[in-house]
CSV table of C-alpha atoms and ligand atoms in Angstrom, one decimal:
chain,number,residue,atom,x,y,z
A,1,MET,CA,-0.1,-0.2,-0.4
A,2,ILE,CA,1.0,3.8,-0.3
A,3,PHE,CA,0.6,5.4,2.3
A,4,GLN,CA,0.2,9.5,3.0
A,5,ASN,CA,1.1,11.7,6.0
A,6,THR,CA,-1.8,14.0,5.5
A,7,LEU,CA,-4.9,13.4,8.4
A,8,GLU,CA,-7.9,12.4,5.8
A,9,PHE,CA,-5.2,9.5,4.5
A,10,ALA,CA,-4.9,8.3,7.7
A,11,LYS,CA,-8.7,8.9,8.4
A,12,GLU,CA,-9.9,6.9,5.7
A,13,LEU,CA,-7.2,4.2,7.1
A,14,ASP,CA,-9.8,4.0,10.4
A,15,GLN,CA,-12.7,3.7,8.6
A,16,LYS,CA,-11.6,0.8,7.0
A,17,ASP,CA,-10.2,-1.1,9.6
A,18,GLU,CA,-11.4,-4.1,11.2
A,19,LEU,CA,-11.3,-3.8,14.4
A,20,LYS,CA,-12.5,0.4,14.8
A,21,ASN,CA,-14.9,-0.4,16.9
A,22,TYR,CA,-12.7,-2.4,19.9
A,23,ARG,CA,-11.0,1.0,20.5
A,24,ASN,CA,-13.5,1.9,22.2
A,25,GLU,CA,-13.8,-0.8,24.8
A,26,PHE,CA,-10.8,0.8,26.1
A,27,ILE,CA,-10.2,3.3,28.7
A,28,PHE,CA,-7.6,6.5,28.1
A,29,PRO,CA,-5.7,8.4,30.1
A,30,GLN,CA,-7.5,11.9,28.9
A,31,LEU,CA,-4.8,15.5,28.0
A,32,ASN,CA,-7.0,18.5,28.0
A,33,GLY,CA,-10.7,15.9,26.9
A,34,GLU,CA,-8.4,14.1,24.2
A,35,ASN,CA,-7.5,11.0,24.9
A,36,VAL,CA,-3.6,10.6,25.1
A,37,ILE,CA,-1.0,9.1,22.1
A,38,TYR,CA,-0.5,5.6,23.4
A,39,PHE,CA,2.4,3.8,22.4
A,40,THR,CA,3.4,1.7,25.5
A,41,GLY,CA,1.1,-1.0,25.8
A,42,ASN,CA,4.4,-2.9,25.2
A,43,SER,CA,5.1,-2.0,29.5
A,44,LEU,CA,0.8,-1.6,29.7
A,45,GLY,CA,-1.6,-2.1,28.4
A,46,LEU,CA,-4.2,0.0,28.5
A,47,GLN,CA,-7.7,-0.7,30.6
A,48,PRO,CA,-10.4,-3.3,29.2
A,49,LYS,CA,-13.6,-1.6,30.3
A,50,SER,CA,-15.0,-4.8,31.0
A,51,ALA,CA,-11.5,-5.5,33.4
A,52,LYS,CA,-13.2,-3.8,36.1
A,53,ASN,CA,-17.2,-5.7,35.9
A,54,TYR,CA,-15.0,-8.9,35.5
A,55,VAL,CA,-13.6,-7.4,39.1
A,56,ASP,CA,-17.1,-6.5,40.6
A,57,GLU,CA,-17.8,-9.4,40.1
A,58,VAL,CA,-15.8,-11.5,42.1
A,59,MET,CA,-15.5,-8.5,45.1
A,60,ASN,CA,-19.5,-9.9,44.9
A,61,ASP,CA,-19.4,-12.9,45.6
A,62,TRP,CA,-16.5,-12.5,48.1
A,63,ALA,CA,-19.2,-9.1,49.4
A,64,ASN,CA,-22.6,-12.3,49.7
A,65,LEU,CA,-20.5,-16.2,50.2
A,66,ALA,CA,-17.7,-15.5,51.7
A,67,VAL,CA,-15.9,-19.0,52.2
A,68,GLU,CA,-18.5,-20.3,50.0
A,69,GLY,CA,-17.4,-18.5,46.8
A,70,HIS,CA,-14.7,-21.2,46.4
A,71,PHE,CA,-17.4,-23.5,45.1
A,72,PHE,CA,-20.5,-21.6,44.8
A,73,ALA,CA,-19.9,-18.0,42.7
A,74,ASP,CA,-20.6,-18.5,39.7
A,75,LYS,CA,-17.8,-18.6,38.7
A,76,PRO,CA,-16.3,-20.7,41.2
A,77,TRP,CA,-12.5,-19.3,42.3
A,78,TRP,CA,-11.8,-23.1,42.9
A,79,ASP,CA,-10.6,-23.9,39.6
A,80,TYR,CA,-11.5,-20.3,37.8
A,81,HIS,CA,-7.9,-20.2,36.2
A,82,GLU,CA,-9.5,-23.2,34.4
A,83,ARG,CA,-11.2,-21.0,32.1
A,84,PHE,CA,-8.2,-19.4,31.2
A,85,ALA,CA,-7.0,-22.1,29.8
A,86,GLU,CA,-9.0,-22.9,26.2
A,87,PRO,CA,-8.5,-18.6,25.3
A,88,LEU,CA,-5.1,-18.3,26.4
A,89,SER,CA,-3.8,-21.9,24.3
A,90,LYS,CA,-4.9,-20.9,21.6
A,91,LEU,CA,-3.1,-17.4,21.7
A,92,VAL,CA,0.2,-18.9,21.9
A,93,GLY,CA,0.1,-22.0,20.2
A,94,ALA,CA,0.0,-25.0,23.2
A,95,LYS,CA,-2.7,-27.8,23.7
A,96,PRO,CA,-5.3,-26.8,26.3
A,97,SER,CA,-3.2,-28.8,28.8
A,98,GLU,CA,0.1,-27.4,28.6
A,99,VAL,CA,-0.5,-23.6,30.4
A,100,THR,CA,-2.0,-22.3,33.6
A,101,VAL,CA,-1.7,-18.6,35.2
A,102,MET,CA,0.3,-18.6,37.9
A,103,ASN,CA,2.8,-16.2,40.5
A,104,THR,CA,4.1,-13.4,38.0
A,105,LEU,CA,7.0,-13.7,35.2
A,106,THR,CA,10.3,-13.7,36.9
A,107,VAL,CA,8.5,-15.6,40.1
A,108,ASN,CA,7.2,-18.6,37.2
A,109,LEU,CA,11.1,-18.2,34.8
A,110,HIS,CA,12.2,-19.6,38.1
A,111,LEU,CA,10.4,-21.9,39.1
A,112,LEU,CA,10.4,-23.6,35.5
A,113,MET,CA,14.4,-23.0,35.6
A,114,VAL,CA,14.2,-25.3,38.7
A,115,SER,CA,12.4,-28.0,36.1
A,116,PHE,CA,14.8,-27.8,33.9
A,117,TYR,CA,18.2,-26.4,34.3
A,118,LYS,CA,19.3,-28.9,36.3
A,119,PRO,CA,23.6,-27.9,36.0
A,120,THR,CA,26.5,-31.6,35.6
A,121,THR,CA,29.6,-30.7,35.7
A,122,LYS,CA,29.5,-31.6,32.0
A,123,ARG,CA,26.1,-29.1,30.7
A,124,TYR,CA,26.2,-26.8,32.3
A,125,LYS,CA,25.8,-23.7,30.4
A,126,ILE,CA,22.7,-21.2,29.4
A,127,ILE,CA,22.7,-19.0,26.3
A,128,CYS,CA,20.8,-16.0,26.9
A,129,GLU,CA,20.6,-12.8,24.4
A,130,GLU,CA,23.3,-10.2,25.0
A,131,LYS,CA,21.8,-6.9,27.4
A,132,ALA,CA,18.4,-9.2,28.4
A,133,PHE,CA,15.5,-7.5,30.2
A,134,PRO,CA,17.9,-7.2,33.3
A,135,SER,CA,15.5,-9.3,35.3
A,136,ASP,CA,16.4,-12.2,33.4
A,137,GLN,CA,20.0,-11.2,34.2
A,138,TYR,CA,19.7,-10.9,37.4
A,139,MET,CA,17.7,-14.2,37.3
A,140,PHE,CA,20.4,-16.0,35.6
A,141,GLN,CA,23.1,-15.3,36.9
A,142,SER,CA,21.5,-16.2,41.0
A,143,GLN,CA,20.7,-20.1,38.8
A,144,VAL,CA,23.5,-20.2,38.3
A,145,ASN,CA,25.4,-18.8,42.1
A,146,PHE,CA,22.8,-21.5,42.9
A,147,HIS,CA,24.1,-24.1,41.4
A,148,GLY,CA,27.2,-23.8,42.2
A,149,TYR,CA,28.6,-22.5,39.3
A,150,LYS,CA,30.6,-18.6,37.8
A,151,PRO,CA,28.0,-16.4,35.8
A,152,GLU,CA,30.6,-15.3,34.0
A,153,ASP,CA,31.4,-19.0,33.2
A,154,ALA,CA,28.3,-20.7,32.6
A,155,ILE,CA,25.8,-17.7,30.9
A,156,VAL,CA,27.2,-17.2,27.9
A,157,GLU,CA,25.2,-13.9,26.2
A,158,ILE,CA,24.8,-14.2,22.1
A,159,LYS,CA,26.1,-10.9,20.8
A,160,ARG,CA,25.3,-8.8,18.0
A,161,ARG,CA,28.5,-8.0,15.2
A,162,GLU,CA,29.6,-4.8,15.6
A,163,GLY,CA,27.9,-1.6,14.1
A,164,GLU,CA,24.6,-4.0,14.2
A,165,ASN,CA,21.6,-4.1,15.9
A,166,ASN,CA,20.2,-7.2,16.1
A,167,ILE,CA,21.3,-10.4,17.2
A,168,ARG,CA,21.5,-12.6,13.5
A,169,LEU,CA,20.5,-16.1,13.2
A,170,GLU,CA,23.0,-17.2,12.1
A,171,ASP,CA,25.2,-16.2,15.4
A,172,ILE,CA,22.6,-17.3,17.9
A,173,ILE,CA,22.8,-21.7,16.2
A,174,SER,CA,26.6,-21.0,15.4
A,175,LYS,CA,26.8,-20.3,19.2
A,176,ILE,CA,24.5,-22.9,20.3
A,177,ASN,CA,26.5,-25.9,17.9
A,178,GLU,CA,30.1,-23.7,19.8
A,179,VAL,CA,28.6,-24.5,23.0
A,180,GLY,CA,28.0,-28.7,22.4
A,181,ASP,CA,27.4,-30.2,24.9
A,182,GLU,CA,28.2,-28.0,27.6
A,183,LEU,CA,25.1,-26.6,26.9
A,184,ALA,CA,22.2,-26.8,29.5
A,185,LEU,CA,19.5,-24.2,28.4
A,186,VAL,CA,19.3,-21.8,25.8
A,187,LEU,CA,16.2,-19.5,27.1
A,188,PHE,CA,16.3,-16.5,24.9
A,189,GLY,CA,13.2,-13.5,24.9
A,190,GLY,CA,10.7,-14.2,21.8
A,191,VAL,CA,11.0,-11.0,20.9
A,192,ASN,CA,13.5,-8.2,22.2
A,193,TYR,CA,12.5,-5.4,24.9
A,194,TYR,CA,14.8,-3.1,23.7
A,195,THR,CA,14.6,-3.7,19.8
A,196,GLY,CA,11.7,-5.0,18.8
A,197,GLN,CA,13.4,-7.7,17.3
A,198,VAL,CA,11.6,-10.8,16.7
A,199,PHE,CA,13.4,-14.6,17.0
A,200,ASP,CA,13.1,-17.0,15.1
A,201,MET,CA,12.0,-19.4,17.8
A,202,LYS,CA,11.7,-23.0,15.7
A,203,SER,CA,15.4,-22.7,14.3
A,204,ILE,CA,16.2,-22.0,18.3
A,205,THR,CA,14.3,-24.6,18.7
A,206,ASP,CA,15.8,-26.9,16.5
A,207,ALA,CA,19.3,-26.2,17.7
A,208,GLY,CA,19.0,-26.2,21.3
A,209,HIS,CA,17.8,-29.6,21.1
A,210,LYS,CA,20.6,-30.7,18.4
A,211,VAL,CA,23.0,-30.6,20.3
A,212,GLY,CA,21.1,-32.2,24.0
A,213,ALA,CA,19.6,-29.2,25.6
A,214,ILE,CA,17.0,-27.9,26.7
A,215,VAL,CA,15.1,-24.8,25.5
A,216,GLY,CA,12.1,-22.1,27.3
A,217,PHE,CA,11.2,-18.4,26.0
A,218,ASP,CA,10.1,-15.7,28.0
A,219,LEU,CA,6.7,-14.3,26.3
A,220,ALA,CA,7.3,-11.4,28.6
A,221,HIS,CA,6.8,-8.7,24.1
A,222,ALA,CA,5.9,-11.6,22.8
A,223,ALA,CA,2.5,-12.6,24.5
A,224,GLY,CA,-0.3,-11.9,22.7
A,225,ASN,CA,1.9,-8.9,20.3
A,226,ILE,CA,3.0,-11.9,17.3
A,227,LYS,CA,2.1,-15.4,16.6
A,228,LEU,CA,3.2,-18.2,18.9
A,229,ASP,CA,2.5,-22.1,18.0
A,230,LEU,CA,4.6,-23.6,21.1
A,231,HIS,CA,3.2,-26.3,21.0
A,232,ASN,CA,4.4,-27.1,17.3
A,233,TRP,CA,8.2,-26.2,17.7
A,234,ASN,CA,8.9,-28.0,19.7
A,235,VAL,CA,9.6,-25.9,22.6
A,236,ASP,CA,10.0,-27.2,26.0
A,237,PHE,CA,8.9,-24.1,28.5
A,238,ALA,CA,8.2,-20.0,28.5
A,239,ALA,CA,6.9,-17.8,30.8
A,240,TRP,CA,4.7,-14.6,30.5
A,241,CYS,CA,3.3,-11.8,32.1
A,242,SER,CA,0.4,-10.4,30.9
A,243,TYR,CA,-0.1,-6.2,32.1
A,244,LYS,CA,1.6,-5.7,28.6
A,245,TYR,CA,0.5,-6.6,25.2
A,246,MET,CA,-2.6,-8.3,27.2
A,247,ASN,CA,-4.1,-5.6,29.2
A,248,SER,CA,-4.5,-6.9,32.3
A,249,GLY,CA,-3.2,-4.7,34.8
A,250,PRO,CA,0.4,-3.5,36.9
A,251,GLY,CA,1.7,-5.8,37.9
A,252,ASN,CA,-0.4,-9.0,37.0
A,253,ALA,CA,-0.5,-12.5,37.0
A,254,SER,CA,1.4,-14.6,33.9
A,255,GLY,CA,1.1,-17.4,31.9
A,256,CYS,CA,3.8,-20.8,31.4
A,257,PHE,CA,3.5,-23.6,28.8
A,258,ILE,CA,5.2,-26.4,29.5
A,259,HIS,CA,5.4,-29.3,27.0
A,260,GLU,CA,3.0,-32.0,27.0
A,261,LYS,CA,6.4,-34.1,26.3
A,262,HIS,CA,7.4,-33.3,30.4
A,263,HIS,CA,4.0,-33.7,31.9
A,264,SER,CA,4.5,-37.6,33.0
A,265,SER,CA,8.0,-36.5,33.7
A,266,ASP,CA,9.5,-36.7,37.2
A,267,LEU,CA,11.3,-33.4,36.5
A,268,PRO,CA,12.5,-31.6,39.9
A,269,ARG,CA,9.5,-29.4,40.9
A,270,PHE,CA,8.7,-27.1,44.0
A,271,ALA,CA,5.0,-28.0,44.8
A,272,GLY,CA,2.6,-26.2,46.6
A,273,TRP,CA,-1.4,-27.8,47.1
A,274,TRP,CA,-2.5,-25.7,44.2
A,275,ALA,CA,-1.1,-28.5,42.0
A,276,GLN,CA,-2.1,-31.4,43.6
A,277,LYS,CA,-4.5,-33.5,41.2
A,278,LYS,CA,-8.1,-31.0,42.1
A,279,GLU,CA,-10.8,-34.2,43.1
A,280,LYS,CA,-8.7,-34.6,45.4
A,281,ARG,CA,-6.4,-31.3,46.5
A,282,PHE,CA,-9.8,-30.8,50.1
A,283,LEU,CA,-8.1,-34.1,51.0
A,284,MET,CA,-5.4,-32.4,52.5
A,285,GLU,CA,-3.7,-35.9,52.2
A,286,PRO,CA,0.4,-35.7,52.7
A,287,ASN,CA,1.3,-37.5,48.8
A,288,PHE,CA,1.7,-35.1,47.1
A,289,ASP,CA,0.4,-36.8,43.7
A,290,PRO,CA,0.2,-33.8,40.6
A,291,THR,CA,-2.7,-32.7,38.6
A,292,VAL,CA,-0.8,-33.4,34.5
A,293,GLY,CA,-0.1,-30.8,33.2
A,294,ALA,CA,0.8,-27.1,33.6
A,295,ASP,CA,-1.4,-26.8,36.2
A,296,GLY,CA,1.1,-29.1,38.3
A,297,TRP,CA,3.6,-26.5,38.1
A,298,GLN,CA,1.0,-25.2,40.7
A,299,VAL,CA,2.1,-23.3,43.6
A,300,SER,CA,-0.5,-21.8,46.2
A,301,ASN,CA,-3.8,-21.3,45.9
A,302,LEU,CA,-4.4,-18.4,43.3
A,303,PRO,CA,-5.1,-14.6,43.5
A,304,VAL,CA,-8.2,-14.5,41.6
A,305,LEU,CA,-8.8,-10.7,42.5
A,306,THR,CA,-6.0,-10.3,40.2
A,307,LEU,CA,-7.0,-13.1,37.7
A,308,ALA,CA,-10.1,-11.5,36.7
A,309,PRO,CA,-8.9,-8.3,34.2
A,310,TYR,CA,-6.4,-11.3,33.3
A,311,LEU,CA,-9.8,-13.3,32.5
A,312,ALA,CA,-11.3,-9.9,30.6
A,313,SER,CA,-8.8,-9.4,28.1
A,314,VAL,CA,-8.0,-13.4,27.6
A,315,GLU,CA,-11.9,-13.5,26.6
A,316,MET,CA,-11.3,-10.0,24.0
A,317,PHE,CA,-8.0,-11.7,22.7
A,318,ALA,CA,-9.8,-15.1,22.2
A,319,GLU,CA,-12.9,-13.2,20.3
A,320,VAL,CA,-10.6,-11.9,18.2
A,321,GLY,CA,-8.0,-13.7,17.6
A,322,MET,CA,-4.7,-13.7,16.6
A,323,ASP,CA,-4.3,-13.2,13.1
A,324,LYS,CA,-6.6,-10.7,12.9
A,325,LEU,CA,-5.1,-8.7,15.3
A,326,ILE,CA,-1.0,-9.7,13.5
A,327,ALA,CA,-3.3,-8.4,10.2
A,328,LYS,CA,-3.6,-4.4,11.7
A,329,ARG,CA,-0.5,-5.3,13.4
A,330,ASN,CA,1.2,-4.9,10.6
A,331,GLN,CA,0.0,-2.0,8.7
A,332,ILE,CA,0.4,1.0,11.8
A,333,THR,CA,3.6,-0.2,12.2
A,334,ALA,CA,4.5,0.5,9.2
A,335,TYR,CA,2.8,3.4,8.4
A,336,LEU,CA,4.0,4.6,11.9
A,337,GLU,CA,7.6,3.5,9.6
A,338,PHE,CA,6.5,6.3,7.5
A,339,ILE,CA,5.5,8.7,9.5
A,340,LEU,CA,9.2,8.2,11.1
A,341,HIS,CA,10.1,9.0,7.3
A,342,GLU,CA,8.2,11.2,6.2
A,343,ILE,CA,8.8,13.6,9.4
A,344,ASP,CA,12.8,13.3,9.2
A,345,LYS,CA,12.6,14.0,5.7
A,346,GLU,CA,10.8,17.2,6.1
A,347,ILE,CA,13.2,17.6,8.7
A,348,ASP,CA,17.3,17.2,7.7
A,349,GLY,CA,16.8,12.8,8.1
A,350,THR,CA,19.3,13.8,10.5
A,351,GLU,CA,17.2,13.4,13.4
A,352,PHE,CA,16.7,10.0,13.9
A,353,GLU,CA,17.3,5.9,13.4
A,354,ILE,CA,14.9,3.4,13.9
A,355,ILE,CA,17.2,0.0,15.6
A,356,THR,CA,13.6,-2.3,14.9
A,357,PRO,CA,14.6,-4.6,12.0
A,358,SER,CA,12.6,-3.2,8.9
A,359,ASN,CA,11.9,-6.4,7.8
A,360,GLN,CA,8.6,-7.3,8.9
A,361,ASP,CA,9.4,-10.6,9.5
A,362,GLU,CA,11.8,-9.8,11.8
A,363,ARG,CA,9.7,-7.8,14.5
A,364,ALA,CA,6.0,-7.2,15.1
A,365,CYS,CA,3.9,-4.3,16.9
A,366,GLN,CA,6.6,-2.4,18.6
A,367,LEU,CA,10.4,0.8,16.5
A,368,SER,CA,12.9,1.5,18.6
A,369,VAL,CA,14.0,4.7,17.8
A,370,PHE,CA,18.3,6.1,18.5
A,371,LEU,CA,17.3,9.8,18.5
A,372,HIS,CA,20.0,11.1,17.5
A,373,GLY,CA,19.0,15.4,18.2
A,374,GLN,CA,17.4,16.3,20.9
A,375,GLY,CA,17.9,13.8,22.8
A,376,LYS,CA,15.5,13.0,26.9
A,377,ASP,CA,14.0,17.3,26.1
A,378,LEU,CA,11.7,16.4,22.4
A,379,PHE,CA,10.7,12.8,25.0
A,380,HIS,CA,9.7,14.7,27.9
A,381,TYR,CA,7.5,17.0,24.6
A,382,LEU,CA,5.8,13.9,23.3
A,383,MET,CA,4.7,14.1,27.4
A,384,LYS,CA,4.2,16.4,27.9
A,385,ASN,CA,2.1,16.9,24.7
A,386,GLY,CA,0.6,13.9,25.3
A,387,VAL,CA,2.0,12.0,23.2
A,388,ILE,CA,2.8,8.2,25.9
A,389,THR,CA,6.1,6.5,25.1
A,390,ASP,CA,9.2,5.3,27.0
A,391,TRP,CA,12.7,6.2,27.2
A,392,ARG,CA,15.7,3.4,27.3
A,393,GLU,CA,19.1,4.7,27.7
A,394,PRO,CA,21.1,6.2,26.7
A,395,ASN,CA,18.6,7.8,24.0
A,396,VAL,CA,16.4,5.5,22.6
A,397,ILE,CA,12.6,5.9,22.6
A,398,ARG,CA,9.6,3.2,21.9
A,399,LEU,CA,6.9,3.4,20.1
A,400,ALA,CA,3.9,0.5,20.0
A,401,PRO,CA,1.2,0.9,18.8
A,402,ALA,CA,-1.3,-1.4,19.8
A,403,PRO,CA,-3.1,-2.4,17.6
A,404,PHE,CA,-6.6,-3.2,19.6
A,405,TYR,CA,-6.7,0.4,20.0
A,406,CYS,CA,-4.4,2.2,18.5
A,407,SER,CA,-5.2,4.1,15.1
A,408,TYR,CA,-3.5,5.2,12.2
A,409,GLU,CA,-5.1,8.4,12.9
A,410,ASP,CA,-3.0,8.9,16.0
A,411,MET,CA,0.1,8.4,13.9
A,412,TYR,CA,-0.9,10.7,11.8
A,413,LYS,CA,-1.3,13.2,14.9
A,414,PHE,CA,2.0,12.0,16.6
A,415,GLY,CA,4.3,12.7,13.3
A,416,GLN,CA,3.0,16.1,13.5
A,417,ILE,CA,3.9,16.5,17.3
A,418,LEU,CA,7.4,15.3,17.0
A,419,LYS,CA,7.1,17.1,13.7
A,420,THR,CA,6.7,20.7,15.8
A,421,GLY,CA,8.5,19.4,18.8
A,422,ILE,CA,11.6,19.0,17.1
A,423,LEU,CA,12.2,22.0,15.2
A,424,SER,CA,11.0,23.9,18.8
A,425,LEU,CA,13.9,22.2,20.3
A,426,SER,CA,16.5,22.7,18.3
A,427,LYS,CA,15.5,26.6,17.3
A,428,SER,CA,16.1,27.0,22.2
B,1,LIG,C1,9.0,-6.8,31.8
B,1,LIG,C2,9.6,-8.7,32.2
B,1,LIG,C3,9.7,-8.7,32.3
B,1,LIG,C4,9.4,-8.4,33.7
B,1,LIG,O1,9.4,-9.6,34.2
B,1,LIG,P1,8.2,-9.3,35.6
B,1,LIG,O2,8.6,-10.2,37.2
B,1,LIG,O3,6.5,-8.7,36.0
B,1,LIG,O4,8.7,-8.5,36.7
B,1,LIG,C5,10.4,-9.9,32.5
B,1,LIG,N1,11.3,-9.9,31.5
B,1,LIG,C6,10.3,-9.7,30.7
B,1,LIG,C7,11.5,-10.1,29.0
B,1,LIG,C8,10.2,-8.2,30.6
B,1,LIG,O5,10.4,-8.1,29.3
């Protein structure tokens, strides 16, 4: 499609947008009585209007039924999490028994590493991406230390080549082969949080398995953003948070995937009563007999109040389906990219550089923009003028036009605000 940097053209794209009505299903922060332009759905998704109803339902059941709500609420609490299995499994390309919801992301990755990182003197190394999200880095270091190995020896980071912004698949594969039979675990992001680069999870999984390693993914920036096919890719395990693209609310619960092939294995796991087979859970017997499936990794009884808005969101995703979201995501991200290039040309062509891959197969809903000029002043200008974005050191703003609620008109307006900002700051 040939894009135009005009309000009329943007409005025309909105008119044709199959998902346009979903924008009204979300609550936008206001500036001077208008919706802000929200680019941080990759950090905290907007609140769906339905979320409050789901929370109120639990609050009312708690008020009216108290402890009886466990079994007699409309959506009983004791198996509330089972409502996620079907819709959530579709979102990540899994079987319903392969997904569960519990805890929070880093906690779940630690728990999964209990099962899937079992270093031996010969095979103890972990491969991850350079500049992984800090929580993942601390997790790797602490896990390696816990098992008595040295992080500088046991953690192998795949680096970007000199002068390049993204990691090459061939470099990942060759490092996996090089580490070979010393490699215990590959644990990669599905989408890099900083650059928005999408990794080829199938190829990474195949390569890891070929040398006898376990392969897992942190899908914080992938869940609800890209097409996932975890079961068929033969991924061993994965976890994600739900508050980014999945719009479930601040700090909210995580989701986990554990491949079916591991369900009946005797992998070590840290146990708790909520993993106990449903029919035995309230018998309070001493023998641990876990549910077969990802639910068998649960620990505590679930925080139903936080699952409520997550369920509201998952049901919205199930209603639309990832295919439509991805189609709009590709188009609106391409439009944003076009707008950025147009504005840059209208000024002098040196203001910024997009460090996210330009190839649509290697990116999703995020453009990371390296600002050469005004940097942080420009970021503050944008925020003051109703463009919500985020700043990442040393000089990057991340723009994620989430397809559920961002409009093409937003992209056009953003371009105008950006241009005015650059011009006014360069004068001052
Ligand atoms: C957002 C994010 C996290 C956050 O972890 P929490 O445990 O939910 O605080 C972890 N890893 C990655 C890659 C992220 O993008």
